[in-house]
Structures are given as structure tokens and as C-alpha cells.
mmCIF file of C-alpha atoms in Angstrom:
data_model
loop_
_atom_site.group_PDB
_atom_site.id
_atom_site.type_symbol
_atom_site.label_atom_id
_atom_site.label_comp_id
_atom_site.label_asym_id
_atom_site.label_seq_id
_atom_site.Cartn_x
_atom_site.Cartn_y
_atom_site.Cartn_z
ATOM 1 C CA UNK I 1 -3.657 -5.423 -3.063
ATOM 2 C CA UNK I 2 -0.842 -3.258 -3.381
ATOM 3 C CA UNK I 3 2.850 -3.420 -5.212
ATOM 4 C CA UNK I 4 4.707 -4.931 -1.226
ATOM 5 C CA UNK I 5 1.797 -6.992 -1.184
ATOM 6 C CA UNK I 6 2.391 -8.763 -4.061
ATOM 7 C CA UNK I 7 6.350 -8.491 -3.703
ATOM 8 C CA UNK I 8 5.994 -10.953 -0.579
ATOM 9 C CA UNK I 9 3.711 -13.571 -2.173
ATOM 10 C CA UNK I 10 6.207 -13.516 -4.704
ATOM 11 C CA UNK I 11 9.496 -13.224 -3.080
ATOM 12 C CA UNK I 12 8.699 -15.889 -0.149
ATOM 13 C CA UNK I 13 7.439 -17.911 -3.130
ATOM 14 C CA UNK I 14 10.600 -17.885 -5.187
ATOM 15 C CA UNK I 15 12.697 -18.424 -1.236
ATOM 16 C CA UNK I 16 10.962 -21.317 -0.897
ATOM 17 C CA UNK I 17 11.064 -22.830 -4.366
ATOM 18 C CA UNK I 18 14.808 -22.095 -4.158
ATOM 19 C CA UNK I 19 15.619 -23.975 -1.125
ATOM 20 C CA UNK I 20 13.471 -27.215 -2.395
ATOM 21 C CA UNK I 21 15.464 -26.533 -5.924
ATOM 22 C CA UNK I 22 18.479 -26.013 -4.099
ATOM 23 C CA UNK I 23 17.742 -29.207 -2.311
ATOM 24 C CA UNK I 24 17.062 -28.397 1.656
ATOM 25 C CA UNK I 25 13.800 -28.646 2.759
ATOM 26 C CA UNK I 26 12.603 -30.840 4.809
ATOM 27 C CA UNK I 27 10.944 -33.690 3.531
ATOM 28 C CA UNK I 28 9.080 -35.123 6.689
ATOM 29 C CA UNK I 29 10.281 -38.556 7.692
ATOM 30 C CA UNK I 30 12.302 -38.686 4.219
ATOM 31 C CA UNK I 31 14.930 -36.474 5.114
ATOM 32 C CA UNK I 32 15.580 -34.092 2.409
ATOM 33 C CA UNK I 33 13.567 -33.508 -0.184
ATOM 34 C CA UNK I 34 16.149 -34.099 -3.546
ATOM 35 C CA UNK I 35 17.154 -31.323 -5.377
ATOM 36 C CA UNK I 36 15.073 -29.679 -8.357
ATOM 37 C CA UNK I 37 16.130 -30.363 -12.232
ATOM 38 C CA UNK I 38 13.637 -28.133 -13.196
ATOM 39 C CA UNK I 39 11.922 -25.640 -11.207
ATOM 40 C CA UNK I 40 10.798 -22.672 -12.388
ATOM 41 C CA UNK I 41 11.339 -19.155 -11.279
ATOM 42 C CA UNK I 42 7.848 -17.424 -10.549
ATOM 43 C CA UNK I 43 6.337 -14.125 -12.172
ATOM 44 C CA UNK I 44 3.467 -11.960 -10.252
ATOM 45 C CA UNK I 45 0.439 -13.038 -12.807
ATOM 46 C CA UNK I 46 -1.844 -9.506 -12.197
ATOM 47 C CA UNK I 47 -4.784 -11.881 -14.340
ATOM 48 C CA UNK I 48 -4.436 -14.728 -11.866
ATOM 49 C CA UNK I 49 -4.762 -12.155 -9.130
ATOM 50 C CA UNK I 50 -8.103 -11.124 -10.544
ATOM 51 C CA UNK I 51 -9.371 -14.380 -10.477
ATOM 52 C CA UNK I 52 -8.263 -14.978 -6.963
ATOM 53 C CA UNK I 53 -9.433 -11.748 -5.496
ATOM 54 C CA UNK I 54 -12.820 -12.876 -6.691
ATOM 55 C CA UNK I 55 -12.575 -16.231 -4.725
ATOM 56 C CA UNK I 56 -11.111 -13.776 -1.682
ATOM 57 C CA UNK I 57 -13.718 -11.698 -1.420
ATOM 58 C CA UNK I 58 -15.966 -14.248 -0.401
ATOM 59 C CA UNK I 59 -15.087 -15.084 3.066
ATOM 60 C CA UNK I 60 -16.116 -18.395 2.071
ATOM 61 C CA UNK I 61 -13.113 -20.368 4.101
ATOM 62 C CA UNK I 62 -13.353 -22.459 1.481
ATOM 63 C CA UNK I 63 -12.215 -23.775 -2.416
ATOM 64 C CA UNK I 64 -13.683 -21.654 -5.029
ATOM 65 C CA UNK I 65 -15.415 -23.474 -7.402
ATOM 66 C CA UNK I 66 -13.043 -24.484 -10.110
ATOM 67 C CA UNK I 67 -15.206 -23.466 -13.014
ATOM 68 C CA UNK I 68 -15.247 -19.693 -11.323
ATOM 69 C CA UNK I 69 -11.108 -20.157 -11.994
ATOM 70 C CA UNK I 70 -10.316 -21.596 -15.509
ATOM 71 C CA UNK I 71 -6.962 -22.237 -16.123
ATOM 72 C CA UNK I 72 -6.229 -22.092 -12.327
ATOM 73 C CA UNK I 73 -5.302 -24.072 -9.370
ATOM 74 C CA UNK I 74 -6.150 -22.775 -5.829
ATOM 75 C CA UNK I 75 -4.570 -22.354 -2.470
ATOM 76 C CA UNK I 76 -6.863 -21.257 0.747
ATOM 77 C CA UNK I 77 -6.315 -20.186 4.479
ATOM 78 C CA UNK I 78 -7.601 -18.103 7.001
ATOM 79 C CA UNK I 79 -5.207 -15.826 8.887
ATOM 80 C CA UNK I 80 -6.923 -15.162 12.194
ATOM 81 C CA UNK I 81 -4.101 -12.649 13.085
ATOM 82 C CA UNK I 82 -5.338 -9.944 11.877
ATOM 83 C CA UNK I 83 -2.789 -8.010 13.677
ATOM 84 C CA UNK I 84 -0.705 -8.402 10.681
ATOM 85 C CA UNK I 85 -0.417 -6.289 8.158
ATOM 86 C CA UNK I 86 -1.066 -7.220 4.297
ATOM 87 C CA UNK I 87 3.086 -8.206 3.211
ATOM 88 C CA UNK I 88 3.329 -9.658 6.867
ATOM 89 C CA UNK I 89 -0.473 -11.850 6.261
ATOM 90 C CA UNK I 90 0.840 -12.688 2.336
ATOM 91 C CA UNK I 91 4.520 -14.247 3.928
ATOM 92 C CA UNK I 92 2.895 -15.810 6.841
ATOM 93 C CA UNK I 93 -0.043 -17.599 4.562
ATOM 94 C CA UNK I 94 2.809 -19.170 1.941
ATOM 95 C CA UNK I 95 5.299 -20.634 4.875
ATOM 96 C CA UNK I 96 1.949 -22.143 6.720
ATOM 97 C CA UNK I 97 1.412 -23.484 2.776
ATOM 98 C CA UNK I 98 5.154 -24.545 2.443
ATOM 99 C CA UNK I 99 5.219 -26.393 5.875
ATOM 100 C CA UNK I 100 3.384 -29.369 4.755
ATOM 101 C CA UNK I 101 5.825 -30.647 2.991
ATOM 102 C CA UNK I 102 8.004 -30.411 6.367
ATOM 103 C CA UNK I 103 5.349 -31.916 8.301
ATOM 104 C CA UNK I 104 4.146 -34.843 6.575
ATOM 105 C CA UNK I 105 6.341 -35.475 3.816
ATOM 106 C CA UNK I 106 5.753 -35.544 0.659
ATOM 107 C CA UNK I 107 8.121 -39.574 -1.074
ATOM 108 C CA UNK I 108 11.091 -39.877 -2.399
ATOM 109 C CA UNK I 109 10.277 -39.745 -5.937
ATOM 110 C CA UNK I 110 8.134 -36.007 -5.532
ATOM 111 C CA UNK I 111 5.303 -38.053 -7.428
ATOM 112 C CA UNK I 112 1.587 -36.933 -6.980
ATOM 113 C CA UNK I 113 -0.623 -39.286 -6.331
ATOM 114 C CA UNK I 114 -4.415 -40.396 -6.007
ATOM 115 C CA UNK I 115 -3.886 -40.872 -2.145
ATOM 116 C CA UNK I 116 -2.613 -37.062 -1.980
ATOM 117 C CA UNK I 117 -5.234 -35.738 -3.980
ATOM 118 C CA UNK I 118 -7.754 -37.633 -1.464
ATOM 119 C CA UNK I 119 -5.990 -37.429 2.270
ATOM 120 C CA UNK I 120 -7.209 -35.620 4.632
ATOM 121 C CA UNK I 121 -5.503 -35.557 8.083
ATOM 122 C CA UNK I 122 -1.390 -35.041 5.699
ATOM 123 C CA UNK I 123 -2.530 -32.900 3.753
ATOM 124 C CA UNK I 124 0.498 -31.494 1.427
ATOM 125 C CA UNK I 125 -1.580 -30.486 -1.799
ATOM 126 C CA UNK I 126 -1.488 -26.180 -0.987
ATOM 127 C CA UNK I 127 3.055 -27.295 -1.007
ATOM 128 C CA UNK I 128 1.959 -28.945 -4.099
ATOM 129 C CA UNK I 129 0.849 -25.937 -6.054
ATOM 130 C CA UNK I 130 3.513 -24.195 -4.789
ATOM 131 C CA UNK I 131 6.029 -26.198 -5.746
ATOM 132 C CA UNK I 132 5.075 -27.585 -8.965
ATOM 133 C CA UNK I 133 8.247 -26.976 -11.091
ATOM 134 C CA UNK I 134 5.971 -25.121 -14.606
ATOM 135 C CA UNK I 135 3.884 -23.435 -12.572
ATOM 136 C CA UNK I 136 5.079 -20.275 -13.635
ATOM 137 C CA UNK I 137 2.457 -17.104 -12.493
ATOM 138 C CA UNK I 138 0.843 -16.580 -9.421
ATOM 139 C CA UNK I 139 -2.324 -14.778 -8.452
ATOM 140 C CA UNK I 140 -2.933 -13.354 -5.164
ATOM 141 C CA UNK I 141 -5.323 -11.959 -2.990
ATOM 142 C CA UNK I 142 -6.370 -10.911 0.483
ATOM 143 C CA UNK I 143 -9.753 -9.858 1.838
ATOM 144 C CA UNK I 144 -9.838 -8.977 4.947
ATOM 145 C CA UNK I 145 -13.096 -10.731 6.399
ATOM 146 C CA UNK I 146 -14.969 -10.370 9.778
ATOM 147 C CA UNK I 147 -12.482 -11.963 12.028
ATOM 148 C CA UNK I 148 -10.137 -12.996 10.025
ATOM 149 C CA UNK I 149 -8.436 -12.669 6.752
ATOM 150 C CA UNK I 150 -8.970 -14.735 3.870
ATOM 151 C CA UNK I 151 -6.210 -15.481 1.697
ATOM 152 C CA UNK I 152 -6.232 -16.751 -1.713
ATOM 153 C CA UNK I 153 -3.351 -18.072 -4.585
ATOM 154 C CA UNK I 154 -3.934 -18.711 -7.849
ATOM 155 C CA UNK I 155 -1.455 -20.277 -9.894
ATOM 156 C CA UNK I 156 -0.969 -21.697 -13.603
ATOM 157 C CA UNK I 157 -0.651 -23.573 -15.231
ATOM 158 C CA UNK I 158 -2.037 -25.338 -12.133
ATOM 159 C CA UNK I 159 -0.125 -28.259 -10.606
ATOM 160 C CA UNK I 160 -1.147 -32.086 -8.704
ATOM 161 C CA UNK I 161 -1.927 -34.011 -12.182
ATOM 162 C CA UNK I 162 -2.154 -37.117 -10.786
ATOM 163 C CA UNK I 163 0.402 -39.675 -11.658
ATOM 164 C CA UNK I 164 3.707 -36.515 -12.427
ATOM 165 C CA UNK I 165 6.003 -35.379 -10.531
ATOM 166 C CA UNK I 166 6.503 -32.397 -8.719
ATOM 167 C CA UNK I 167 9.623 -31.567 -10.116
ATOM 168 C CA UNK I 168 12.944 -33.522 -12.268
ATOM 169 C CA UNK I 169 14.947 -35.033 -9.905
ATOM 170 C CA UNK I 170 18.571 -33.793 -10.434
ATOM 171 C CA UNK I 171 21.197 -31.603 -10.921
ATOM 172 C CA UNK I 172 18.906 -27.819 -9.746
ATOM 173 C CA UNK I 173 19.337 -26.219 -13.215
ATOM 174 C CA UNK I 174 19.988 -29.166 -15.378
ATOM 175 C CA UNK I 175 16.973 -28.856 -17.622
ATOM 176 C CA UNK I 176 15.873 -25.300 -17.679
ATOM 177 C CA UNK I 177 13.874 -24.929 -20.745
ATOM 178 C CA UNK I 178 16.172 -21.559 -21.380
ATOM 179 C CA UNK I 179 18.640 -19.771 -19.043
ATOM 180 C CA UNK I 180 19.347 -20.103 -14.917
ATOM 181 C CA UNK I 181 19.320 -18.157 -12.314
ATOM 182 C CA UNK I 182 22.611 -19.025 -10.710
ATOM 183 C CA UNK I 183 21.906 -17.409 -7.349
ATOM 184 C CA UNK I 184 18.071 -18.618 -7.104
ATOM 185 C CA UNK I 185 19.481 -21.832 -8.686
ATOM 186 C CA UNK I 186 15.671 -21.122 -10.504
ATOM 187 C CA UNK I 187 15.049 -21.593 -14.382
ATOM 188 C CA UNK I 188 13.577 -18.924 -15.836
ATOM 189 C CA UNK I 189 10.284 -19.050 -17.532
ATOM 190 C CA UNK I 190 10.696 -19.082 -21.413
#
């Protein structure tokens, strides 16, 4: 990983989280996703990156065992566009995960359900980890494998907890634990 790739992951995640917080992201057939009152701005975390790198280097094209990444939830994707440079691959992977919301939708309450946990076709779990309100730490890795790039991101504290909301619906920054970035309408991590 290099600084420009880390920056691409972080800026893309925070740009998309900002759009969600401001209520300008499509939520499948439910119209626009509601505004988020408590969406934290993510920070890049090199420990999370190191954990993601272990998973990425396997080129396994599957989720790593949870016991190998304590404290992190994981997104992974295989990118076959090997002509993309690393920052482009970072943006492409992040945007592919994020599109799950516009393609399939969550629900109007923005609550993670058991059905979402087990769904095999209309999957939004990757989007859910990107959008989970208190996921303040992000670390990612890209490994060039044989004919594809294997991209893995680790999130903390994790998200996608059954029965909990992706975020609290309300005016942007109205429930920040600290201050608000008035440009992005994301809460600064305490």
C-alpha cells in the first residue's frame, strides 16, 4: 500500500458517507435514504490495513475467518480490471460495494435485519459496513493476484449488528459525540 491508495480509499469512503449523511443517496425502491444524525468521519488505520493485508495476500476470493481479524468486520471484492492503478482500484472497489444500496435498498428504518445477514442475492452487507455510523477506523489492502486484484477493507468497530440501525435518522450532525465537519456533515471522531 502507498499513501495515494490509502487516500483514495479514505476519501471515497468519506465522500460516500457524506452523501448518505446529507440524504442524497438512493435507497433502492425506497426513494432516497434518510439523513444521518450521527455519521462519523472515518480515519485511516494502519493496524486495520495490516489485518486487511493478511487477508488480501491469500488471493482466496472469500471472507477471511473472523478469528484471524479480531475487532474488525471485512469487505472483499475481486477486481478483474487489472489495468487500473492502485488508487483507481481502491475507488472502483469502494464504489462497487456502495452501489448495493441503490441497487437493492435497505429499508426505510435503516435497520440491519436477520434477513439482510443471510440474504444471498440482494446483498447489502458490504454497503452496511461502509455506512455503519460509528465505523471510525478503516484499513484496506490490494493484492495483485493471477489475473485479478483482491481488495480487502477492514472496519472497526464493525457494524451490521442484527436489530441495530445503520445510523440514527435525523438532521446531519445533530447527534455527533463531538464536533461536526460542516463541509461534509460528518461527525468528527471523538
